[in-house]
Coordinates of N, CA and C in Angstrom, one line a residue:
X15 N 96.0 102.5 109.6 CA 96.5 101.8 109.0 C 97.7 101.0 109.5
X16 N 98.1 100.2 108.9 CA 99.4 98.6 108.6 C 100.5 99.7 108.7
X17 N 101.5 98.9 109.2 CA 102.6 99.0 109.2 C 103.4 98.3 108.0
X18 N 104.5 99.4 107.5 CA 105.3 98.4 105.8 C 106.1 97.9 106.6
X19 N 106.1 96.3 106.3 CA 107.5 95.4 106.4 C 107.3 94.8 104.9
X20 N 108.5 94.4 105.0 CA 109.5 93.4 104.2 C 108.7 92.7 104.4
X21 N 108.2 91.4 103.1 CA 107.3 90.0 103.5 C 108.6 89.1 103.3
X22 N 108.2 88.2 104.6 CA 109.4 87.0 104.8 C 108.4 86.0 103.5
X23 N 106.9 85.6 102.9 CA 106.7 84.6 102.8 C 106.2 85.1 101.3
X24 N 106.1 86.3 100.4 CA 105.7 86.8 99.0 C 106.9 87.5 98.5
X25 N 108.3 87.0 98.6 CA 109.2 87.5 97.9 C 110.1 86.8 97.2
X26 N 110.8 88.0 96.4 CA 111.6 87.2 95.0 C 113.0 87.8 95.6
X27 N 113.4 88.9 95.8 CA 114.9 89.3 96.2 C 114.9 90.3 97.1
X28 N 114.4 90.9 98.0 CA 113.9 91.0 99.0 C 112.4 91.5 100.4
X29 N 111.2 90.9 99.1 CA 110.7 91.1 100.0 C 109.8 92.3 100.0
X30 N 110.1 93.2 99.4 CA 109.7 95.2 99.4 C 108.6 95.2 98.6
X31 N 108.4 94.7 97.2 CA 107.4 94.4 96.8 C 106.3 93.5 97.4
X32 N 106.4 92.5 98.1 CA 105.7 91.3 98.5 C 105.1 92.0 99.9
X33 N 105.7 93.2 100.7 CA 105.2 93.8 100.9 C 103.8 94.9 101.0
X34 N 104.5 95.7 100.2 CA 103.3 96.4 99.7 C 102.5 96.0 99.4
X35 N 102.4 95.4 98.4 CA 101.3 94.3 97.8 C 100.7 93.9 99.0
X36 N 101.0 93.5 99.8 CA 99.8 92.8 101.2 C 99.7 94.3 101.6
X37 N 100.5 95.1 101.8 CA 99.8 96.2 102.7 C 98.8 96.8 102.2
X38 N 99.1 96.6 100.4 CA 97.8 98.1 100.0 C 96.0 96.8 99.4
X39 N 97.0 95.4 99.7 CA 95.5 94.7 98.6 C 96.2 94.4 97.7
X40 N 96.7 94.5 97.0 CA 97.1 94.5 95.1 C 98.0 93.3 95.1
X41 N 98.0 92.6 93.5 CA 98.6 92.0 92.8 C 100.0 91.2 93.0
X42 N 100.7 90.9 93.8 CA 102.1 91.5 94.1 C 102.9 91.5 92.3
X43 N 102.3 90.5 91.6 CA 103.1 90.3 90.5 C 102.6 91.6 89.6
X44 N 100.8 92.4 89.3 CA 101.1 93.5 89.2 C 101.9 94.1 89.4
X45 N 102.4 94.2 90.4 CA 103.5 95.5 90.7 C 104.5 95.2 90.7
X46 N 105.0 94.2 90.5 CA 106.3 93.6 89.9 C 106.7 94.1 88.9
X47 N 105.4 93.9 88.1 CA 105.7 94.0 86.4 C 105.6 95.3 86.3
X48 N 105.1 96.7 86.8 CA 104.9 97.6 86.8 C 105.6 98.4 87.4
X49 N 107.0 97.5 88.5 CA 107.9 97.6 88.8 C 109.1 97.7 87.7
X50 N 108.9 96.9 86.9 CA 110.0 96.6 85.9 C 109.9 97.7 85.4
X51 N 108.8 97.8 84.9 CA 108.6 98.7 83.7 C 109.4 99.6 83.8
X52 N 108.7 100.1 85.4 CA 109.5 101.5 85.8 C 110.6 102.3 85.8
X53 N 111.8 101.4 86.4 CA 112.9 100.5 86.1 C 113.6 101.9 84.4
X54 N 112.7 100.9 83.5 CA 113.1 101.6 82.0 C 113.1 102.6 82.0
X55 N 111.6 103.3 82.5 CA 111.1 104.6 82.6 C 111.6 105.3 83.0
X56 N 112.0 105.4 84.3 CA 112.8 106.5 85.2 C 114.8 106.0 84.2
X57 N 114.5 105.7 83.9 CA 116.4 105.7 83.7 C 117.2 104.7 85.0
X58 N 116.9 103.5 85.5 CA 117.0 103.1 86.8 C 116.9 104.0 88.3
X59 N 116.3 104.9 88.3 CA 116.1 105.8 89.4 C 115.2 104.9 90.2
X60 N 113.8 103.7 89.6 CA 112.9 103.3 90.3 C 114.1 101.9 91.5
X61 N 115.1 101.5 90.7 CA 116.0 100.7 91.5 C 116.4 101.3 92.1
X62 N 117.7 102.6 92.0 CA 118.0 102.8 93.4 C 117.3 103.2 94.9
X63 N 115.7 103.5 94.1 CA 114.6 103.6 95.3 C 114.1 102.6 96.4
X64 N 114.4 101.6 94.7 CA 114.0 100.4 95.7 C 114.9 99.5 96.7
X65 N 116.6 99.7 96.2 CA 117.5 99.6 97.4 C 117.2 100.3 98.6
X66 N 117.3 101.5 98.7 CA 117.0 102.6 99.8 C 116.2 102.1 100.6
X67 N 114.9 102.0 99.8 CA 113.7 101.4 100.6 C 114.0 100.2 101.1
X68 N 114.3 99.5 100.5 CA 114.8 97.7 101.4 C 115.5 98.0 103.1
X69 N 116.7 98.8 102.7 CA 117.6 99.1 103.8 C 116.2 99.8 105.0
X70 N 115.6 100.6 105.1 CA 115.0 101.0 105.5 C 113.6 101.0 106.3
X71 N 113.1 100.0 105.2 CA 111.4 99.3 105.1 C 112.8 97.6 106.5
X72 N 111.3 97.8 107.7 CA 112.1 96.6 108.7 C 111.6 95.2 107.8
X73 N 112.1 94.5 108.1 CA 111.2 92.6 108.4 C 109.9 92.7 108.3
X74 N 109.7 92.1 108.1 CA 108.4 91.4 109.0 C 108.4 90.5 110.1
X75 N 107.8 91.1 111.0 CA 108.4 90.3 112.0 C 107.9 88.6 112.1
X76 N 108.4 88.0 112.8 CA 108.4 86.4 112.6 C 106.1 85.9 112.8
X77 N 106.3 85.0 111.1 CA 105.0 85.6 111.1 C 104.6 83.8 111.4
X78 N 103.6 83.1 112.9 CA 103.2 81.4 112.7 C 102.4 81.4 111.5
X79 N 102.8 80.4 111.4 CA 101.7 79.9 109.9 C 100.3 79.0 110.8
X80 N 99.0 80.0 110.0 CA 97.9 79.7 111.7 C 97.3 78.7 110.7
X81 N 98.1 77.8 109.7 CA 97.3 76.2 108.9 C 98.3 75.0 110.1
X82 N 99.1 75.7 110.2 CA 99.9 74.3 110.9 C 99.8 74.4 112.7
X83 N 99.5 72.9 113.0 CA 98.8 73.3 114.4 C 100.1 72.6 115.5
X84 N 100.3 72.4 116.4 CA 101.0 71.9 116.7 C 102.6 72.2 117.6
X85 N 103.5 72.0 118.6 CA 104.2 72.7 119.1 C 105.7 71.9 117.5
X86 N 105.6 70.2 117.7 CA 106.6 70.3 116.4 C 106.4 71.0 115.8
X87 N 105.7 72.0 114.5 CA 105.6 72.7 113.8 C 106.2 74.2 114.2
X88 N 106.1 74.2 115.5 CA 107.6 75.8 115.5 C 108.3 75.9 115.7
X89 N 109.0 74.3 116.0 CA 110.5 74.8 115.7 C 110.4 74.1 114.0
X90 N 109.9 74.0 113.9 CA 110.5 73.4 111.9 C 110.0 72.2 111.5
X91 N 109.6 71.8 112.6 CA 109.9 69.9 112.4 C 108.6 69.7 111.2
X92 N 107.9 68.7 110.7 CA 107.2 68.2 109.7 C 106.7 66.8 109.9

């Protein structure tokens, strides 16, 4: 089983939903829509849980893009 991280590539606010979608293999857009609906369905409790989870779940470790080659791209130069 993969460890859950906050995504650094698929993020809107904290990257938590992006990390969950990468871990489970679901569409991040679908999970964001479900989360948005759940905010109203739970009276805001899911929003509180989201921010607590964002504090607990670690950020994704540095991930080099496999589609970029060369030492200059590692330092951020293009």
